[in-house]
XYZ file of C-alpha atoms in Angstrom:
496
model
C -15.130 110.388 116.218
C -16.629 108.298 118.999
C -15.298 110.562 121.723
C -16.762 113.638 120.030
C -20.147 112.021 119.756
C -20.085 110.783 123.336
C -19.278 114.188 124.786
C -22.480 115.946 125.960
C -23.262 119.038 123.908
C -24.424 121.206 126.827
C -23.156 121.746 130.378
C -24.555 119.510 133.109
C -26.626 122.284 134.683
C -28.494 122.853 131.373
C -29.171 119.229 130.535
C -32.313 119.185 132.666
C -33.676 122.235 130.839
C -33.085 120.563 127.472
C -34.796 117.386 128.715
C -37.805 119.402 129.901
C -38.133 121.185 126.548
C -37.884 118.000 124.513
C -40.362 116.247 126.814
C -42.917 119.020 126.239
C -42.407 118.793 122.452
C -42.962 115.033 122.698
C -46.045 115.472 124.877
C -47.488 117.828 122.259
C -47.251 115.450 119.294
C -48.322 112.404 121.349
C -51.073 114.241 123.205
C -52.612 115.344 119.912
C -53.392 111.677 119.158
C -55.189 111.294 122.483
C -57.116 114.532 121.977
C -58.330 113.639 118.472
C -59.633 110.294 119.718
C -61.600 112.207 122.330
C -63.040 114.384 119.542
C -64.361 111.460 117.463
C -68.004 111.760 118.649
C -67.938 115.537 118.053
C -66.456 115.125 114.595
C -68.984 112.393 113.744
C -71.834 114.798 114.472
C -70.140 117.869 112.953
C -70.885 119.787 109.762
C -68.139 117.751 108.059
C -70.512 114.727 108.085
C -67.751 112.088 107.929
C -68.571 108.431 107.342
C -67.229 105.713 109.660
C -64.326 105.067 107.263
C -63.579 108.783 107.018
C -63.544 109.045 110.806
C -60.877 106.346 110.938
C -58.854 108.212 108.316
C -59.200 111.529 110.202
C -57.556 109.814 113.163
C -55.132 107.718 111.114
C -54.007 110.325 108.554
C -51.845 111.891 111.270
C -50.344 108.671 112.571
C -49.897 107.092 109.116
C -47.851 110.033 107.810
C -46.118 110.181 111.188
C -45.178 106.484 111.002
C -44.148 106.527 107.348
C -41.936 109.612 107.479
C -40.478 109.466 110.964
C -37.433 107.399 109.893
C -36.661 109.630 106.870
C -37.137 112.641 109.148
C -34.650 111.126 111.600
C -32.209 110.641 108.715
C -32.861 114.229 107.600
C -31.945 115.359 111.100
C -28.703 113.399 110.908
C -27.897 115.012 107.533
C -29.161 118.595 107.863
C -28.996 119.061 111.629
C -31.304 117.740 114.324
C -32.129 121.100 115.860
C -33.099 122.667 112.550
C -35.242 119.677 111.604
C -36.927 119.762 115.023
C -37.744 123.466 114.685
C -39.040 122.965 111.138
C -41.254 120.149 112.375
C -42.801 122.318 115.080
C -43.568 125.007 112.486
C -45.230 122.435 110.209
C -47.285 121.057 113.132
C -48.612 124.576 113.743
C -49.434 125.092 110.055
C -51.187 121.716 109.716
C -53.253 122.311 112.853
C -54.429 125.664 111.486
C -55.471 124.040 108.181
C -57.552 121.494 110.130
C -59.038 124.252 112.294
C -60.559 126.021 109.273
C -61.399 122.854 107.280
C -64.774 123.213 105.483
C -64.905 119.532 104.497
C -63.337 116.140 105.123
C -60.794 116.463 102.289
C -59.260 119.636 103.733
C -59.353 118.128 107.216
C -57.414 115.101 105.969
C -54.881 117.389 104.273
C -54.350 119.287 107.506
C -54.015 116.082 109.490
C -51.447 114.713 107.034
C -49.458 117.970 107.177
C -49.477 117.859 110.966
C -48.264 114.253 110.814
C -45.344 115.382 108.636
C -44.407 117.955 111.261
C -44.715 115.427 114.082
C -42.458 113.035 112.131
C -39.763 115.724 112.161
C -40.239 116.417 115.868
C -40.190 113.043 117.617
C -37.030 111.320 116.299
C -35.012 114.498 116.501
C -36.081 114.938 120.115
C -34.316 111.611 120.747
C -31.309 112.612 118.645
C -30.896 115.975 120.365
C -31.421 114.392 123.789
C -28.775 111.702 123.288
C -26.211 114.270 122.189
C -27.085 116.748 124.922
C -26.888 114.238 127.786
C -23.830 112.737 129.457
C -23.453 108.971 128.760
C -24.041 107.977 132.386
C -27.364 109.878 132.430
C -28.760 108.725 129.081
C -30.718 105.795 130.493
C -32.440 108.070 133.012
C -33.055 110.753 130.379
C -34.615 108.231 127.971
C -36.901 106.931 130.736
C -38.055 110.471 131.597
C -38.542 111.221 127.901
C -40.594 108.018 127.514
C -42.750 109.167 130.452
C -43.567 112.275 128.408
C -45.864 110.047 126.350
C -47.898 109.564 129.511
C -47.855 113.275 130.188
C -48.996 113.812 126.615
C -51.894 111.461 127.237
C -52.967 113.407 130.326
C -52.597 116.801 128.662
C -54.273 115.595 125.471
C -57.277 114.241 127.343
C -57.676 117.023 129.897
C -56.860 119.864 127.522
C -58.788 118.286 124.691
C -61.766 117.623 126.961
C -61.835 121.251 128.105
C -61.440 122.676 124.600
C -63.953 120.292 123.036
C -66.585 121.593 125.418
C -66.891 124.356 122.829
C -66.086 123.918 119.149
C -63.879 121.061 117.954
C -61.983 123.662 115.927
C -60.626 125.186 119.156
C -58.574 122.032 119.708
C -56.605 122.580 116.497
C -56.068 126.278 117.190
C -54.674 125.419 120.641
C -52.267 122.852 119.148
C -50.972 125.495 116.729
C -50.376 127.982 119.568
C -48.536 125.422 121.721
C -46.416 124.305 118.752
C -45.253 127.888 118.176
C -44.415 128.269 121.880
C -42.404 125.029 121.776
C -40.569 126.257 118.676
C -39.440 129.416 120.495
C -38.372 127.426 123.579
C -36.483 124.786 121.602
C -34.705 127.452 119.541
C -33.449 129.014 122.771
C -32.253 125.955 124.738
C -31.453 122.989 122.483
C -27.911 122.514 121.119
C -26.817 121.908 117.566
C -25.161 118.569 116.800
C -22.768 117.373 114.117
C -24.166 116.577 110.681
C -23.508 113.353 108.827
C -23.176 113.211 105.049
C -25.881 110.649 104.242
C -27.967 110.879 101.093
C -31.735 110.839 101.665
C -33.451 107.743 100.265
C -36.415 109.147 98.329
C -37.358 105.926 96.432
C -37.219 103.813 99.596
C -39.329 106.342 101.467
C -41.953 106.466 98.710
C -42.230 102.668 98.578
C -42.501 102.408 102.368
C -45.239 105.065 102.494
C -47.152 103.334 99.713
C -46.953 99.926 101.392
C -48.241 101.209 104.747
C -51.083 103.217 103.187
C -52.122 100.199 101.093
C -52.151 97.988 104.204
C -54.313 100.395 106.193
C -56.603 101.011 103.215
C -57.316 97.288 103.016
C -57.971 97.004 106.765
C -60.239 100.054 106.963
C -62.207 99.454 103.761
C -62.640 95.693 104.325
C -65.848 95.764 106.406
C -67.576 98.299 104.142
C -66.632 96.928 100.722
C -66.144 93.262 101.655
C -62.874 91.434 102.269
C -63.036 89.799 98.838
C -63.853 93.026 96.973
C -61.525 94.225 94.234
C -60.542 97.344 96.210
C -59.528 95.444 99.337
C -57.752 92.593 97.550
C -55.906 95.110 95.377
C -54.876 97.097 98.470
C -53.375 94.045 100.197
C -51.702 92.925 96.970
C -50.236 96.404 96.524
C -48.949 96.317 100.108
C -47.172 93.018 99.421
C -45.675 94.151 96.111
C -44.599 97.564 97.429
C -43.169 95.977 100.568
C -41.066 93.553 98.540
C -39.951 96.377 96.254
C -38.981 98.425 99.299
C -36.789 95.621 100.651
C -35.069 95.115 97.293
C -34.517 98.852 96.896
C -33.096 99.273 100.400
C -30.662 96.402 99.844
C -29.224 98.116 96.756
C -28.959 101.812 97.659
C -25.852 103.175 99.336
C -27.699 105.054 102.082
C -31.050 103.271 102.717
C -33.801 104.909 104.733
C -33.759 101.801 106.905
C -31.481 98.912 106.015
C -33.540 95.677 106.263
C -30.320 93.864 107.192
C -30.416 95.609 110.556
C -33.246 93.278 111.509
C -30.964 90.285 111.261
C -30.065 91.353 114.790
C -32.814 89.654 116.808
C -32.489 92.144 119.650
C -33.288 95.137 117.434
C -35.968 93.283 115.463
C -37.655 92.066 118.638
C -37.590 95.521 120.218
C -39.055 97.133 117.085
C -41.863 94.561 116.929
C -42.414 94.967 120.663
C -42.897 98.725 120.328
C -45.408 98.136 117.531
C -47.347 95.639 119.652
C -47.357 97.855 122.748
C -48.808 100.820 120.883
C -51.208 98.651 118.901
C -53.009 97.823 122.135
C -52.548 101.279 123.651
C -53.972 103.330 120.794
C -56.597 100.762 119.910
C -57.837 101.382 123.442
C -57.561 105.168 123.047
C -59.681 105.087 119.893
C -62.472 103.162 121.617
C -62.309 104.609 125.125
C -63.488 108.180 124.535
C -66.490 107.080 122.465
C -67.260 104.256 124.901
C -67.396 106.659 127.838
C -69.460 109.233 125.938
C -71.871 106.858 124.199
C -71.953 103.965 126.668
C -72.030 105.974 129.909
C -73.450 109.249 128.618
C -70.495 111.260 129.899
C -69.573 114.732 128.678
C -66.437 115.154 126.590
C -64.563 116.716 129.541
C -65.689 113.934 131.871
C -64.469 111.391 129.306
C -61.124 113.189 129.152
C -60.743 112.863 132.901
C -61.925 109.246 132.758
C -58.848 108.055 130.825
C -56.381 109.381 133.422
C -55.893 106.042 135.272
C -54.043 104.644 132.244
C -51.483 107.452 132.451
C -50.772 107.292 136.211
C -48.248 104.421 135.980
C -46.480 106.169 133.090
C -46.151 109.353 135.099
C -45.106 107.799 138.391
C -43.344 104.583 137.479
C -41.460 105.000 134.186
C -38.317 106.356 135.843
C -38.036 103.170 137.933
C -38.174 100.798 134.953
C -34.407 100.928 134.150
C -33.712 99.665 137.683
C -36.260 96.858 137.215
C -34.613 95.897 133.926
C -31.194 95.760 135.577
C -32.556 93.545 138.335
C -34.832 91.180 136.421
C -33.615 91.528 132.829
C -35.311 92.708 129.650
C -37.129 89.423 128.792
C -38.773 89.170 132.226
C -39.781 92.834 132.176
C -41.329 92.532 128.719
C -43.104 89.280 129.617
C -44.789 91.047 132.515
C -45.573 94.056 130.325
C -47.447 92.157 127.615
C -49.312 89.845 130.006
C -50.432 92.802 132.135
C -51.497 94.865 129.100
C -53.499 91.961 127.680
C -55.146 91.333 131.047
C -56.135 94.985 131.337
C -57.669 95.087 127.861
C -59.601 91.889 128.540
C -60.843 93.266 131.853
C -62.080 96.435 130.157
C -64.256 94.367 127.815
C -66.196 93.031 130.809
C -66.595 96.312 132.714
C -68.354 98.574 130.208
C -71.637 98.231 132.100
C -70.126 98.127 135.598
C -69.383 101.005 137.966
C -66.536 103.229 136.781
C -64.047 102.217 139.541
C -63.884 98.747 137.933
C -63.317 100.292 134.523
C -60.730 102.727 135.911
C -58.874 99.881 137.622
C -58.545 98.046 134.307
C -57.276 101.228 132.650
C -54.625 101.438 135.375
C -53.590 97.835 134.638
C -53.174 98.646 130.926
C -51.085 101.676 131.865
C -48.916 99.504 134.095
C -48.141 97.204 131.174
C -47.288 100.121 128.880
C -45.123 101.641 131.632
C -43.010 98.479 131.765
C -42.768 98.069 127.993
C -41.933 101.503 126.605
C -38.734 102.447 128.509
C -37.303 98.927 128.149
C -38.016 98.822 124.400
C -36.754 102.393 123.870
C -33.428 101.496 125.477
C -33.190 98.257 123.452
C -33.662 100.122 120.156
C -31.195 102.859 121.150
C -28.633 100.188 122.104
C -29.084 98.421 118.781
C -27.645 101.265 116.665
C -24.471 103.369 117.051
C -24.797 106.839 118.549
C -23.765 108.477 115.246
C -27.099 107.208 113.932
C -29.148 108.551 116.822
C -31.612 110.137 114.399
C -32.269 106.766 112.767
C -32.582 105.141 116.209
C -35.101 107.782 117.223
C -36.865 107.405 113.896
C -37.147 103.632 114.228
C -38.417 103.937 117.781
C -40.966 106.534 116.707
C -41.933 104.733 113.496
C -42.728 101.499 115.287
C -44.778 103.414 117.868
C -46.789 105.248 115.265
C -47.163 102.234 112.983
C -48.501 100.311 115.975
C -50.809 103.232 116.763
C -52.116 103.396 113.183
C -52.661 99.637 113.047
C -54.355 99.704 116.451
C -56.805 102.401 115.350
C -57.430 100.694 111.988
C -57.847 97.122 113.251
C -59.717 97.923 116.465
C -61.869 100.529 114.705
C -62.702 98.046 111.950
C -63.703 95.323 114.434
C -65.723 97.879 116.398
C -67.656 98.926 113.285
C -68.309 95.310 112.273
C -69.526 94.476 115.778
C -71.711 97.578 115.891
C -73.383 96.634 112.583
C -73.904 93.051 113.766
C -75.657 94.102 116.986
C -77.816 96.915 115.572
C -81.604 96.443 115.753
C -82.884 94.555 112.703
C -84.676 97.572 111.262
C -81.451 99.582 111.147
C -79.079 96.820 110.082
C -81.239 96.236 106.984
C -81.047 99.889 105.916
C -79.210 100.523 102.644
C -76.625 101.700 103.319
C -76.575 100.584 106.940
C -75.548 103.258 109.482
C -71.931 102.727 110.496
C -71.656 105.261 113.333
C -73.786 106.002 116.386
C -74.616 109.454 115.006
C -75.872 108.008 111.713
C -77.957 105.388 113.503
C -79.520 107.917 115.880
C -80.386 110.193 112.970
C -82.360 107.326 111.391
C -83.967 106.046 114.600
C -83.791 108.567 117.482
C -86.181 106.444 119.536
C -83.727 103.506 119.548
C -81.055 105.279 121.601
C -80.645 102.502 124.190
C -80.352 99.673 121.671
C -77.986 101.673 119.434
C -75.604 102.508 122.283
C -75.821 98.877 123.461
C -74.782 97.761 119.966
C -71.812 100.128 120.131
C -70.792 98.803 123.555
C -70.972 95.194 122.394
C -68.868 96.018 119.334
C -66.335 97.784 121.544
C -66.126 94.776 123.887
C -65.353 92.482 120.956
C -62.699 94.881 119.661
C -61.009 95.105 123.088
C -60.829 91.307 123.382
C -59.313 91.086 119.902
C -56.707 93.705 120.875
C -55.914 91.746 124.036
C -55.398 88.528 122.066
C -53.141 90.203 119.491
C -51.092 91.826 122.262
C -50.615 88.546 124.101
C -49.712 86.412 121.079
C -47.468 88.977 119.398
C -45.928 89.831 122.760
C -44.936 86.193 123.213
C -43.096 86.333 119.869
C -41.287 89.488 120.978
C -40.199 87.971 124.275
C -38.945 84.847 122.522
C -36.866 86.915 120.080
C -35.387 89.174 122.763
C -34.642 86.249 125.086
C -32.711 84.405 122.388
C -30.755 87.550 121.500
C -29.721 88.179 125.109
C -28.676 84.558 125.587
C -26.471 84.718 122.505
C -24.964 88.011 123.674
C -24.081 86.495 127.088
C -22.597 83.438 125.435
C -20.440 85.579 123.165
C -19.231 87.822 126.017
């Protein structure tokens, strides 16, 4: 069985073509997150008239469904076939994007975003599964590093393409995503191989409990500032998260084929890598949520200009990711991750002090954040892949993707919540005493168009506070990750 799994499913000369296809599919689903963050100011001022909380959910509906279902979708790929699940996911991405494109109100928009997240959940883990089975063992480390760099490519494409498309109607962005998803479906159908199926029963109860726990957690975080942290809604949401989370653990320990066996996390190496991926993307996507609005509101840039302005964060991912495996071999995983989290935290902190400085200072701090992410993602991807057997490549890909998207959802929710609280705190007294108080720049400007400078200053100050909070979380949680991974590697060397 092991030899069959280890044998690459396509000839050597076609492995590069498969890698290119899967990288483009990955760039699509990751780039869509970057593009929607860029669209936040347009959506805030659109005919949908979303509130600040609804704006967070428009962004997070995609990543929440993505995070919650990516492990079950990886398991579905293992059971029903990774290629078929990948192709189905691309079709669902296209359908969800079209629903969002024609959305007449926030409810339909959220439905389309959730549907697109379901499709993305089927795409990302099965890209990893197909890639591992299509690539020779000696080339898998390189292939995973290139695939990880596709997240950077997705960021570039999402910002540049999104910036260009959002120069017109925001609906054009969703139509373009649907078109690209269909093109990727045709390409993947032509070049990707089929892999062996594994008879594992899907864990519907475990999946439902996991989804409920994550949604309850994010509901509490997002609704806290508006309704009050001691309100019945918020307290009930956090209590539901705790109860559902405990029920999920108990359920997974009893079923024969759990969605994700909690006992896997007894292995400190896997647990540390999963937490590390969550932390890395917490800071990364917290930044993405703030950056586009900060450049448009704080500096008065156009949407296309703002899309170009984020590029420094992606340069290290594009140019340096393929060199990270060599750095890990030379310096070790703990040292690489230590540098990654310290650098990311430093970059986020620097950004909070450069909002009113010339853009080269701001761009330099973006580059520093990108450097930290460049070091973290390939190292953590390889650690997660090494923590599970190859027969469970779909689960490995699902765990890697789930932790990324959970970190992204938490980053948007926590950073967006702190941003809104800071914005309300710094608003001019006349506006902050309105009932209800405006919670977005668009709402505030509609009430007091003559207060443009003070309103945008309030937004900038709120963004600075949110960036410093993200930096602190990244540094502290990163230290926990490094400690866990260091201990695991020491025990592995001692046992060797």
